[in-house]
Structures are given as structure tokens and as C-alpha cells.
Amino acid sequence: MTDYAELHSHLYGCLTLDDLRYLAGRNKPRWEIFLKSYESAYGRSADIQDLMAPESDSRLRSYYHFKGPPDFPKFQSAFDLIIALSSTEPGELFEVASRVCAREPAVHAEYRQLFSPMISVSEFEEKTGALAEAMEAACKNHPGKTFRLVMSLPRNPVTGPVLFESVRTLKRAGKNIVGIDFCAQEEGYPPSLLSDLLSAIKSAEERYSILYHVGESFRDKSVESAVRWVVEAALAGAHRLGHAAALGMDPDVFRGSTREELASERLDQIDFEIKNYDSIREFILARPAPGSAAAMVPNKDQLSQEARDIRASGKKVVSVFYSPERTEFLRAFQDWAMSQVAATGAVVECCPASNQAIIGITRNHPLLRFLKSNVRCVIGADDPGIFDTDLEKEFETVRKWGVSESEIAQLKKNSLEFTSEKLTSVD
Ligand SMILES: [Zn+2]
């Protein structure tokens, strides 16, 4: 029996090649979805002739497994293979969930599921109900293990609340749903957009953990703004933060580069730094070797002047250049932000294989900084089917990074303590 829990995985991201064959046999594959996606990602056609036959194993593997380097269309084409093969009708959902639970090595696992934002309320309830029943059946069929369902909702502030009401209806009717997750595209959806929904989830009579993917993909903004989003999500009440890579990525990765962001995003960042000015400055000065750290903090007058200049210019987009000074400020700002996240008690879910494939983090993983800070963290496999991994391999990866046996033992212990039910029982 293993001594850890799987707290960050997406149900349909857990499929094996055999599961894909099962889906292909059950449904009429919508090959056009995969073919179009593959062609646009790779610039050549996929060969689907006898693709699901056992002898085509290596070809199927080459279309399905994705390990990087980061290339979102290529990752999407692997995911579109799943979409092409699946129907997500209730019978399929029950069978898929049962299969995934049956081979789960962890003693406790929470699986997330996102449906299309176009789904009707009745369909959502029917499908979610099937998943909850599958988890319940799996608990009975595998004594000593627990399997829990977390529903991912769209970040859209209109449909998110409607589907949350459906989750509540199901939970009141006895379906065990332990948390609400927000995943998929981050860009364009600041945590503030969902503050009402997050408050409603927190204050619901039934208990739900709030799981929030943030700081994983931030192509549209400065690193500081991405770090701020992580802090904002934690302050808004997220119990666990998915990836939060921006919070601990090595600033040297950005040194010498220029990023662009909306002027409104930069203004939000300036407001944030002014509001927290004393706290940031005190934190930096209290570090063991502040050196010229104090000088790195832009002063309030400079920040206010920059805000006035941006407003006067009428610019929609501003550039942020990572000079040596700015890079060092970023490092200090991240450390301060980690202390803020740690103070909320939010848990960061680190997913090594996923971060390598999607973000391209191959060394100096944020986990190494989190372990030196007070940030609580766990390890998850995210989409183990696509990344061809499992939690054992993930622990092996962090071991290679120099994470010690005692730290690994602590990460495992954390996973058993930071389950949705335990985190929400102390709210
Ligand atoms: Zn995820």
C-alpha cells in the first residue's frame, strides 16, 4: 500500500493506450477532430489506418504521448485525440472513472473533470452524477482506498455560477463532490473576475475545496503580474493552487528578455505594489543578505509617476524589460509573494512532468524554492496518460533534482493531509 494521495489529476488525462482503444471500440471516433489538430500542429497528416490495432502501438504512442519541448498545438493535438475518441456519455464516464480508479496507486485520489462550457444544465447533472456514482462504486470495490470527484467549472463568470448551482443540487441529493476546480485557459481570466463565485463556494453550507490553476500559463503578461495573480487567488480563498509556477520560477530565465502586457495589467501591478509597499520593503530588508535589495524596490513616487505616464500615453500595451535590477527585484518579489501565499495556508500542487512538457521547466523547478520557503506543497501527475507518467515517476524526477528523501516523505505526508475534505474541515 502506498503512502501518498494523488491530488492533482484530470480524469480524462489519465487514460492509457488501452483506454483509448476501449473508447474507439465503444464510440464512433470523430477522426476529423484529431486529424485537423494534428495537421495544424505538425504540418503533416496523421496516419489513422488501423491506428487502434495492437500492432499500431508505437504509432498511437507517438500521437498520444507528449513530453515537450513546450508547444501548445502539439499538446492540444494529443488532447484532441482523446476528444475524438470519447463521447462522455454517462455509461462511458462511469467505465472510464472505474478503470482509472482500479489502477490508481495512491491510497486517496481526487479526479477533476471539465465538460464543454456549452453543456446544458441537465446534461451536466447527468454526466456529473455518473462520475460521482463511479467514484462511490470504486470506494466499495477497492477497500482501504478513497476516490473523490472534483468538478472543474468554466472561468466564465456567467456559466460558472450556473454550473456551481448544479453541483450543489447534486451534492444535496447525496452525490459526493468534494471540490470545485478552475482550469483550462488562464489568460484573460484574472482571479478578481471570479471573486463572487469563489465567495459563494466558500460560504456554501456543504463543503467544497477551491482548486485553482494559476501562474501556469502567462504568455500575455509580465512575470510580476503572474505572481500577483497567484497571490490574489490564494487571498480569494483557493485551498490549493494548480502549478503556481510563476511564483517560484527562476528569474534568470527571464533576464534580458522583454515581455508585453496590457497597460491595465501593468496599472493593476503598480497599484498592488503601492498598496503592499511597506510590507514588500520590510520583507526584503529582513532577508539574510539584503545587499542592495532596498534599492531594488521601486519607490512609491516612481511607481505613481509610471502610472501617470501610462495613462497619459493612452497606450494599450506596455513592454517590460528584465534588466539585471528588475530580475533581482522579481526574485525578491517572488519570495515576498511566497510568504503571502504561505500565510493563507494555500497548498501549491507541483506537477513536474506537466511543467516540463507545457512550460519547459527542466531545471530549477519552483518546487525547489517552495521547499525552502513556508509554502505548503504536494506533487501531482496532472495528465499522466498524455505525459506518460505516474506519481512514482514524478517522485523519481524530483529525487533527481536533489530533493531529499525526508523532503519526499514530507511531500507524501502533505498529500494525505491536504485532501479537499481535510482542508475544508478546518475552514
Ligand atoms: Zn491540471
Short mmCIF file of C-alpha atoms and ligand atoms in Angstrom, two decimals:
data_model
loop_
_atom_site.label_atom_id
_atom_site.label_comp_id
_atom_site.label_asym_id
_atom_site.label_seq_id
_atom_site.Cartn_x
_atom_site.Cartn_y
_atom_site.Cartn_z
CA MET A 1 0.00 0.00 0.00
CA THR A 2 1.36 3.36 -0.94
CA ASP A 3 1.56 6.21 1.49
CA TYR A 4 0.51 9.16 -0.61
CA ALA A 5 -2.51 10.77 -2.24
CA GLU A 6 -2.95 12.00 -5.80
CA LEU A 7 -4.39 15.50 -5.53
CA HIS A 8 -3.89 16.94 -9.00
CA SER A 9 -5.08 14.85 -11.90
CA HIS A 10 -7.69 15.28 -14.61
CA LEU A 11 -9.76 12.16 -15.20
CA TYR A 12 -9.52 12.05 -18.99
CA GLY A 13 -5.84 12.97 -18.78
CA CYS A 14 -5.27 9.62 -17.02
CA LEU A 15 -6.16 7.40 -19.99
CA THR A 16 -3.79 4.67 -21.14
CA LEU A 17 -3.44 3.39 -24.71
CA ASP A 18 -5.78 0.54 -23.73
CA ASP A 19 -8.37 3.03 -22.56
CA LEU A 20 -8.12 4.83 -25.90
CA ARG A 21 -8.74 1.51 -27.67
CA TYR A 22 -11.70 0.89 -25.41
CA LEU A 23 -13.17 4.30 -26.35
CA ALA A 24 -12.57 3.69 -30.05
CA GLY A 25 -14.43 0.38 -29.79
CA ARG A 26 -17.29 1.92 -27.89
CA ASN A 27 -17.82 5.11 -29.90
CA LYS A 28 -17.68 6.15 -33.48
CA PRO A 29 -14.41 8.15 -33.47
CA ARG A 30 -14.70 11.68 -34.74
CA TRP A 31 -11.37 11.41 -36.53
CA GLU A 32 -11.74 14.78 -38.21
CA ILE A 33 -11.14 16.48 -34.84
CA PHE A 34 -7.79 14.77 -34.34
CA LEU A 35 -6.69 14.90 -38.00
CA LYS A 36 -7.24 18.65 -38.22
CA SER A 37 -5.50 19.32 -34.92
CA TYR A 38 -2.52 17.07 -35.75
CA GLU A 39 -2.07 18.59 -39.19
CA SER A 40 -2.05 22.14 -37.84
CA ALA A 41 0.39 21.23 -35.04
CA TYR A 42 2.84 19.13 -37.03
CA GLY A 43 2.34 20.35 -40.62
CA ARG A 44 1.77 16.79 -41.85
CA SER A 45 -1.08 14.29 -41.87
CA ALA A 46 -1.59 11.70 -39.16
CA ASP A 47 -1.92 8.11 -40.35
CA ILE A 48 -5.04 6.72 -38.71
CA GLN A 49 -5.17 3.50 -40.75
CA ASP A 50 -5.56 0.68 -38.18
CA LEU A 51 -4.35 3.12 -35.53
CA MET A 52 -6.29 1.39 -32.78
CA ALA A 53 -4.97 -2.11 -33.61
CA PRO A 54 -2.50 -3.51 -31.03
CA GLU A 55 0.27 -3.68 -33.64
CA SER A 56 -0.02 0.10 -34.12
CA ASP A 57 1.02 0.63 -30.51
CA SER A 58 4.13 2.68 -31.27
CA ARG A 59 2.28 4.94 -33.74
CA LEU A 60 -0.55 5.52 -31.27
CA ARG A 61 2.03 6.24 -28.58
CA SER A 62 3.77 8.79 -30.81
CA TYR A 63 0.47 10.63 -31.40
CA TYR A 64 -0.67 10.48 -27.79
CA HIS A 65 2.36 10.94 -25.54
CA PHE A 66 3.68 14.46 -25.26
CA LYS A 67 6.78 15.34 -23.27
CA GLY A 68 7.75 18.71 -24.75
CA PRO A 69 9.54 20.89 -25.58
CA PRO A 70 6.59 23.21 -24.98
CA ASP A 71 4.35 23.57 -27.99
CA PHE A 72 0.73 24.13 -27.14
CA PRO A 73 -0.73 22.98 -30.51
CA LYS A 74 1.16 19.66 -30.15
CA PHE A 75 -0.17 19.13 -26.64
CA GLN A 76 -3.63 20.08 -27.90
CA SER A 77 -3.44 17.50 -30.69
CA ALA A 78 -2.79 14.76 -28.07
CA PHE A 79 -5.77 16.01 -26.11
CA ASP A 80 -7.85 16.20 -29.28
CA LEU A 81 -7.12 12.51 -29.84
CA ILE A 82 -8.97 11.83 -26.57
CA ILE A 83 -11.79 14.16 -27.58
CA ALA A 84 -12.09 12.46 -30.98
CA LEU A 85 -12.42 9.04 -29.35
CA SER A 86 -14.72 9.91 -26.44
CA SER A 87 -18.42 10.71 -26.21
CA THR A 88 -18.55 11.46 -22.46
CA GLU A 89 -21.98 9.86 -22.29
CA PRO A 90 -22.81 8.65 -18.77
CA GLY A 91 -22.04 4.95 -19.41
CA GLU A 92 -18.61 5.84 -20.80
CA LEU A 93 -17.87 8.21 -17.92
CA PHE A 94 -18.71 5.51 -15.39
CA GLU A 95 -16.47 2.98 -17.14
CA VAL A 96 -13.56 5.41 -17.61
CA ALA A 97 -13.70 6.51 -13.97
CA SER A 98 -13.85 2.87 -12.83
CA ARG A 99 -10.81 1.95 -14.92
CA VAL A 100 -8.76 4.91 -13.71
CA CYS A 101 -9.63 4.23 -10.06
CA ALA A 102 -8.86 0.50 -10.41
CA ARG A 103 -5.20 1.13 -11.33
CA GLU A 104 -4.63 4.15 -9.11
CA PRO A 105 -1.52 3.52 -6.98
CA ALA A 106 -2.37 6.26 -4.43
CA VAL A 107 -4.48 5.43 -1.37
CA HIS A 108 -6.59 8.52 -1.94
CA ALA A 109 -7.20 10.23 -5.27
CA GLU A 110 -9.18 13.27 -6.34
CA TYR A 111 -10.10 13.44 -10.02
CA ARG A 112 -11.20 16.57 -11.81
CA GLN A 113 -13.47 16.74 -14.79
CA LEU A 114 -14.25 19.67 -17.07
CA PHE A 115 -17.09 19.45 -19.56
CA SER A 116 -17.65 21.70 -22.54
CA PRO A 117 -18.85 25.17 -21.44
CA MET A 118 -21.67 24.71 -23.99
CA ILE A 119 -23.16 21.84 -21.98
CA SER A 120 -26.79 22.12 -20.85
CA VAL A 121 -27.57 22.01 -17.14
CA SER A 122 -29.44 18.71 -17.43
CA GLU A 123 -26.56 17.07 -19.34
CA PHE A 124 -24.06 18.42 -16.82
CA GLU A 125 -26.05 16.93 -13.96
CA GLU A 126 -26.47 13.58 -15.68
CA LYS A 127 -22.77 13.26 -16.52
CA THR A 128 -21.54 14.54 -13.16
CA GLY A 129 -23.94 12.15 -11.42
CA ALA A 130 -22.45 9.21 -13.36
CA LEU A 131 -18.92 10.20 -12.29
CA ALA A 132 -19.92 10.55 -8.64
CA GLU A 133 -21.53 7.11 -8.74
CA ALA A 134 -18.39 5.62 -10.30
CA MET A 135 -16.23 7.07 -7.51
CA GLU A 136 -18.60 5.68 -4.90
CA ALA A 137 -18.56 2.24 -6.54
CA ALA A 138 -14.75 2.35 -6.74
CA CYS A 139 -14.51 3.05 -2.99
CA LYS A 140 -16.58 -0.07 -2.34
CA ASN A 141 -14.65 -2.19 -4.85
CA HIS A 142 -11.22 -1.18 -3.55
CA PRO A 143 -11.38 -1.34 0.25
CA GLY A 144 -8.89 0.88 2.02
CA LYS A 145 -8.81 3.40 -0.80
CA THR A 146 -10.83 6.54 -1.35
CA PHE A 147 -11.70 8.20 -4.64
CA ARG A 148 -13.26 11.63 -4.82
CA LEU A 149 -14.74 13.80 -7.52
CA VAL A 150 -13.88 17.45 -8.10
CA MET A 151 -15.78 19.33 -10.78
CA SER A 152 -13.94 21.83 -12.95
CA LEU A 153 -16.08 24.82 -13.85
CA PRO A 154 -15.52 27.30 -16.66
CA ARG A 155 -13.82 30.53 -15.58
CA ASN A 156 -16.67 32.37 -17.26
CA PRO A 157 -18.48 34.43 -14.57
CA VAL A 158 -21.84 33.71 -16.23
CA THR A 159 -21.78 29.94 -16.79
CA GLY A 160 -19.55 29.14 -13.79
CA PRO A 161 -22.20 30.11 -11.19
CA VAL A 162 -24.96 28.26 -13.10
CA LEU A 163 -22.99 25.02 -13.12
CA PHE A 164 -21.98 25.52 -9.48
CA GLU A 165 -25.70 25.54 -8.61
CA SER A 166 -25.97 22.19 -10.44
CA VAL A 167 -23.12 20.81 -8.35
CA ARG A 168 -24.93 21.98 -5.21
CA THR A 169 -28.15 20.28 -6.35
CA LEU A 170 -26.27 17.02 -6.86
CA LYS A 171 -24.43 17.27 -3.57
CA ARG A 172 -27.63 17.97 -1.65
CA ALA A 173 -29.07 14.87 -3.32
CA GLY A 174 -26.23 12.82 -1.83
CA LYS A 175 -23.61 12.81 -4.61
CA ASN A 176 -20.14 13.15 -3.14
CA ILE A 177 -18.39 16.06 -4.86
CA VAL A 178 -15.60 17.42 -2.68
CA GLY A 179 -14.28 20.39 -4.60
CA ILE A 180 -14.55 22.91 -7.39
CA ASP A 181 -11.64 23.40 -9.78
CA PHE A 182 -10.84 26.10 -12.31
CA CYS A 183 -8.57 25.03 -15.16
CA ALA A 184 -8.08 25.48 -18.94
CA GLN A 185 -7.18 28.91 -20.30
CA GLU A 186 -5.93 31.33 -17.66
CA GLU A 187 -5.12 34.29 -19.86
CA GLY A 188 -7.93 36.84 -19.81
CA TYR A 189 -9.45 35.46 -16.59
CA PRO A 190 -7.99 37.26 -13.57
CA PRO A 191 -8.97 35.79 -10.19
CA SER A 192 -10.89 39.03 -9.46
CA LEU A 193 -13.33 38.11 -12.25
CA LEU A 194 -14.49 35.14 -10.17
CA SER A 195 -14.45 36.71 -6.72
CA ASP A 196 -18.25 36.48 -6.30
CA LEU A 197 -18.31 32.83 -7.32
CA LEU A 198 -15.35 31.99 -5.07
CA SER A 199 -17.13 33.66 -2.13
CA ALA A 200 -20.29 31.69 -2.91
CA ILE A 201 -18.33 28.42 -2.98
CA LYS A 202 -16.62 29.28 0.30
CA SER A 203 -19.84 30.18 2.05
CA ALA A 204 -21.88 27.21 0.78
CA GLU A 205 -23.36 25.17 3.58
CA GLU A 206 -21.99 21.98 2.02
CA ARG A 207 -18.20 21.98 1.94
CA TYR A 208 -16.13 22.34 -1.24
CA SER A 209 -12.44 22.87 -1.64
CA ILE A 210 -11.47 25.53 -4.16
CA LEU A 211 -8.76 24.30 -6.50
CA TYR A 212 -7.40 26.93 -8.81
CA HIS A 213 -4.96 26.58 -11.71
CA VAL A 214 -2.95 29.79 -11.75
CA GLY A 215 0.51 31.02 -12.73
CA GLU A 216 0.98 28.14 -15.16
CA SER A 217 0.44 29.98 -18.43
CA PHE A 218 1.12 33.71 -18.55
CA ARG A 219 2.19 34.47 -22.08
CA ASP A 220 0.16 37.68 -22.03
CA LYS A 221 1.74 39.38 -19.05
CA SER A 222 4.81 40.25 -17.01
CA VAL A 223 6.07 37.66 -14.53
CA GLU A 224 5.27 40.06 -11.66
CA SER A 225 1.64 40.22 -12.76
CA ALA A 226 1.51 36.42 -12.99
CA VAL A 227 2.94 36.22 -9.45
CA ARG A 228 0.30 38.72 -8.28
CA TRP A 229 -2.47 36.55 -9.77
CA VAL A 230 -1.21 33.63 -7.68
CA VAL A 231 -1.31 35.77 -4.52
CA GLU A 232 -4.78 37.06 -5.45
CA ALA A 233 -6.10 33.52 -5.98
CA ALA A 234 -4.77 32.48 -2.56
CA LEU A 235 -6.25 35.58 -0.90
CA ALA A 236 -9.58 34.93 -2.66
CA GLY A 237 -9.79 31.65 -0.79
CA ALA A 238 -8.28 28.97 -3.03
CA HIS A 239 -7.34 25.97 -0.88
CA ARG A 240 -4.96 24.55 -3.44
CA LEU A 241 -3.20 26.30 -6.32
CA GLY A 242 -2.52 24.34 -9.51
CA HIS A 243 1.13 24.76 -10.61
CA ALA A 244 1.64 28.40 -9.47
CA ALA A 245 4.89 28.14 -11.43
CA ALA A 246 5.26 31.93 -11.78
CA LEU A 247 5.57 32.14 -8.01
CA GLY A 248 8.84 30.23 -7.94
CA MET A 249 10.30 30.14 -11.45
CA ASP A 250 13.98 31.08 -11.66
CA PRO A 251 14.02 34.81 -12.58
CA ASP A 252 17.23 34.24 -14.57
CA VAL A 253 15.06 32.53 -17.19
CA PHE A 254 13.64 35.98 -17.96
CA ARG A 255 16.83 38.05 -17.61
CA GLY A 256 17.47 40.13 -20.74
CA SER A 257 14.05 39.43 -22.24
CA THR A 258 11.15 41.75 -22.92
CA ARG A 259 7.54 40.83 -22.20
CA GLU A 260 4.40 42.71 -23.08
CA GLU A 261 1.21 43.15 -21.14
CA LEU A 262 -1.94 45.22 -21.29
CA ALA A 263 -1.49 48.70 -19.84
CA SER A 264 -4.40 47.92 -17.49
CA GLU A 265 -2.48 44.87 -16.19
CA ARG A 266 0.62 46.99 -15.53
CA LEU A 267 -1.54 49.59 -13.76
CA ASP A 268 -3.02 46.82 -11.58
CA GLN A 269 0.52 45.69 -10.74
CA ILE A 270 1.58 49.23 -9.85
CA ASP A 271 -1.47 49.62 -7.58
CA PHE A 272 -0.64 46.31 -5.95
CA GLU A 273 2.99 47.24 -5.32
CA ILE A 274 1.99 50.64 -3.88
CA LYS A 275 -0.64 49.06 -1.65
CA ASN A 276 1.85 46.49 -0.34
CA TYR A 277 4.85 48.81 -0.48
CA ASP A 278 5.75 48.75 3.21
CA SER A 279 5.25 45.02 3.50
CA ILE A 280 7.42 44.28 0.43
CA ARG A 281 10.16 46.67 1.54
CA GLU A 282 10.26 45.35 5.10
CA PHE A 283 10.34 41.78 3.84
CA ILE A 284 13.25 42.48 1.51
CA LEU A 285 15.24 44.34 4.16
CA ALA A 286 14.75 41.48 6.61
CA ARG A 287 16.23 38.90 4.23
CA PRO A 288 19.52 37.40 5.42
CA ALA A 289 21.61 39.29 2.85
CA PRO A 290 19.58 42.19 1.57
CA GLY A 291 22.64 43.77 -0.05
CA SER A 292 21.35 46.42 -2.39
CA ALA A 293 17.88 44.90 -2.13
CA ALA A 294 16.34 48.04 -0.68
CA ALA A 295 17.42 49.97 -3.74
CA MET A 296 15.73 47.37 -5.94
CA VAL A 297 12.27 48.24 -4.66
CA PRO A 298 10.89 50.94 -6.92
CA ASN A 299 9.74 53.75 -4.66
CA LYS A 300 6.15 54.94 -4.43
CA ASP A 301 6.84 58.15 -6.32
CA GLN A 302 8.42 56.27 -9.21
CA LEU A 303 5.50 53.87 -9.33
CA SER A 304 2.93 56.68 -9.25
CA GLN A 305 4.82 58.54 -11.96
CA GLU A 306 4.91 55.43 -14.14
CA ALA A 307 1.13 55.04 -13.72
CA ARG A 308 0.56 58.68 -14.71
CA ASP A 309 2.81 58.26 -17.76
CA ILE A 310 0.95 55.13 -18.89
CA ARG A 311 -2.43 56.84 -18.52
CA ALA A 312 -1.22 59.98 -20.35
CA SER A 313 0.26 57.97 -23.21
CA GLY A 314 -3.05 56.27 -23.99
CA LYS A 315 -1.05 53.10 -24.75
CA LYS A 316 -3.00 49.83 -24.70
CA VAL A 317 0.08 47.61 -24.31
CA VAL A 318 3.31 48.23 -22.41
CA SER A 319 6.69 46.48 -22.51
CA VAL A 320 8.54 45.17 -19.50
CA PHE A 321 12.30 44.63 -19.89
CA TYR A 322 14.10 42.30 -17.47
CA SER A 323 17.23 44.26 -16.72
CA PRO A 324 19.58 42.81 -14.07
CA GLU A 325 17.93 45.10 -11.46
CA ARG A 326 14.41 44.15 -12.44
CA THR A 327 15.34 40.44 -12.43
CA GLU A 328 16.69 40.78 -8.89
CA PHE A 329 13.57 42.66 -7.80
CA LEU A 330 11.47 39.87 -9.32
CA ARG A 331 13.33 37.28 -7.22
CA ALA A 332 12.68 39.30 -4.07
CA PHE A 333 9.06 39.96 -5.07
CA GLN A 334 8.52 36.21 -5.57
CA ASP A 335 9.98 35.49 -2.12
CA TRP A 336 7.65 38.07 -0.59
CA ALA A 337 4.69 36.63 -2.56
CA MET A 338 5.57 33.13 -1.28
CA SER A 339 5.35 34.45 2.26
CA GLN A 340 1.89 35.89 1.49
CA VAL A 341 0.69 32.62 -0.04
CA ALA A 342 2.11 30.66 2.89
CA ALA A 343 0.23 32.92 5.31
CA THR A 344 -3.09 31.99 3.66
CA GLY A 345 -2.34 28.28 4.12
CA ALA A 346 -2.95 27.62 0.40
CA VAL A 347 -1.23 24.48 -0.88
CA VAL A 348 0.67 24.53 -4.18
CA GLU A 349 0.30 21.46 -6.39
CA CYS A 350 3.53 20.93 -8.38
CA CYS A 351 3.36 18.70 -11.45
CA PRO A 352 6.93 18.03 -12.72
CA ALA A 353 6.25 16.14 -15.98
CA SER A 354 3.47 18.54 -16.93
CA ASN A 355 5.62 21.59 -16.22
CA GLN A 356 8.42 20.15 -18.32
CA ALA A 357 6.10 19.45 -21.28
CA ILE A 358 3.89 22.54 -21.13
CA ILE A 359 6.08 25.28 -19.62
CA GLY A 360 9.52 23.87 -20.40
CA ILE A 361 10.83 23.85 -16.84
CA THR A 362 13.62 21.29 -16.89
CA ARG A 363 15.84 22.63 -14.13
CA ASN A 364 15.47 24.91 -11.10
CA HIS A 365 11.85 23.85 -10.71
CA PRO A 366 9.80 26.18 -8.47
CA LEU A 367 9.35 23.21 -6.09
CA LEU A 368 12.98 23.64 -5.00
CA ARG A 369 12.25 27.21 -3.85
CA PHE A 370 8.90 26.26 -2.33
CA LEU A 371 10.64 23.62 -0.21
CA LYS A 372 12.99 26.28 1.18
CA SER A 373 10.04 28.58 1.96
CA ASN A 374 6.98 28.13 4.16
CA VAL A 375 4.76 27.38 1.17
CA ARG A 376 2.96 24.08 1.63
CA CYS A 377 3.17 21.85 -1.43
CA VAL A 378 2.30 18.48 -2.90
CA ILE A 379 3.17 16.61 -6.11
CA GLY A 380 0.60 15.69 -8.75
CA ALA A 381 0.71 13.90 -12.11
CA ASP A 382 -1.79 16.24 -13.86
CA ASP A 383 -2.42 14.36 -17.15
CA PRO A 384 -0.38 11.18 -16.54
CA GLY A 385 -1.75 9.48 -19.66
CA ILE A 386 -0.57 12.18 -22.04
CA PHE A 387 2.73 12.84 -20.22
CA ASP A 388 3.37 9.09 -19.88
CA THR A 389 3.99 9.37 -16.17
CA ASP A 390 2.61 8.41 -12.77
CA LEU A 391 3.26 9.64 -9.25
CA GLU A 392 6.12 7.17 -8.70
CA LYS A 393 7.89 8.59 -11.76
CA GLU A 394 7.18 12.14 -10.52
CA PHE A 395 8.84 11.38 -7.18
CA GLU A 396 11.76 9.87 -9.09
CA THR A 397 12.09 13.10 -11.10
CA VAL A 398 12.21 15.33 -8.02
CA ARG A 399 14.72 12.94 -6.46
CA LYS A 400 16.98 13.56 -9.47
CA TRP A 401 16.64 17.31 -8.86
CA GLY A 402 18.19 16.78 -5.44
CA VAL A 403 15.02 16.75 -3.33
CA SER A 404 15.97 14.72 -0.27
CA GLU A 405 14.29 11.56 0.99
CA SER A 406 13.00 13.41 4.03
CA GLU A 407 11.53 16.13 1.81
CA ILE A 408 9.89 13.47 -0.38
CA ALA A 409 8.48 11.85 2.73
CA GLN A 410 7.12 15.25 3.77
CA LEU A 411 5.54 15.80 0.33
CA LYS A 412 3.83 12.42 0.62
CA LYS A 413 2.64 13.20 4.12
CA ASN A 414 1.37 16.59 2.92
CA SER A 415 -0.70 14.90 0.22
CA LEU A 416 -2.53 12.84 2.82
CA GLU A 417 -3.16 15.92 4.94
CA PHE A 418 -4.18 18.40 2.26
CA THR A 419 -7.07 16.48 0.77
CA SER A 420 -10.16 18.51 -0.09
CA GLU A 421 -12.09 17.14 2.85
CA LYS A 422 -9.35 17.83 5.39
CA LEU A 423 -8.69 21.35 4.08
CA THR A 424 -12.36 22.30 4.21
CA SER A 425 -12.99 20.78 7.62
CA VAL A 426 -10.82 23.46 9.25
CA ASP A 427 -12.31 26.48 7.44
ZN ZN B 1 -4.09 20.49 -14.13
#
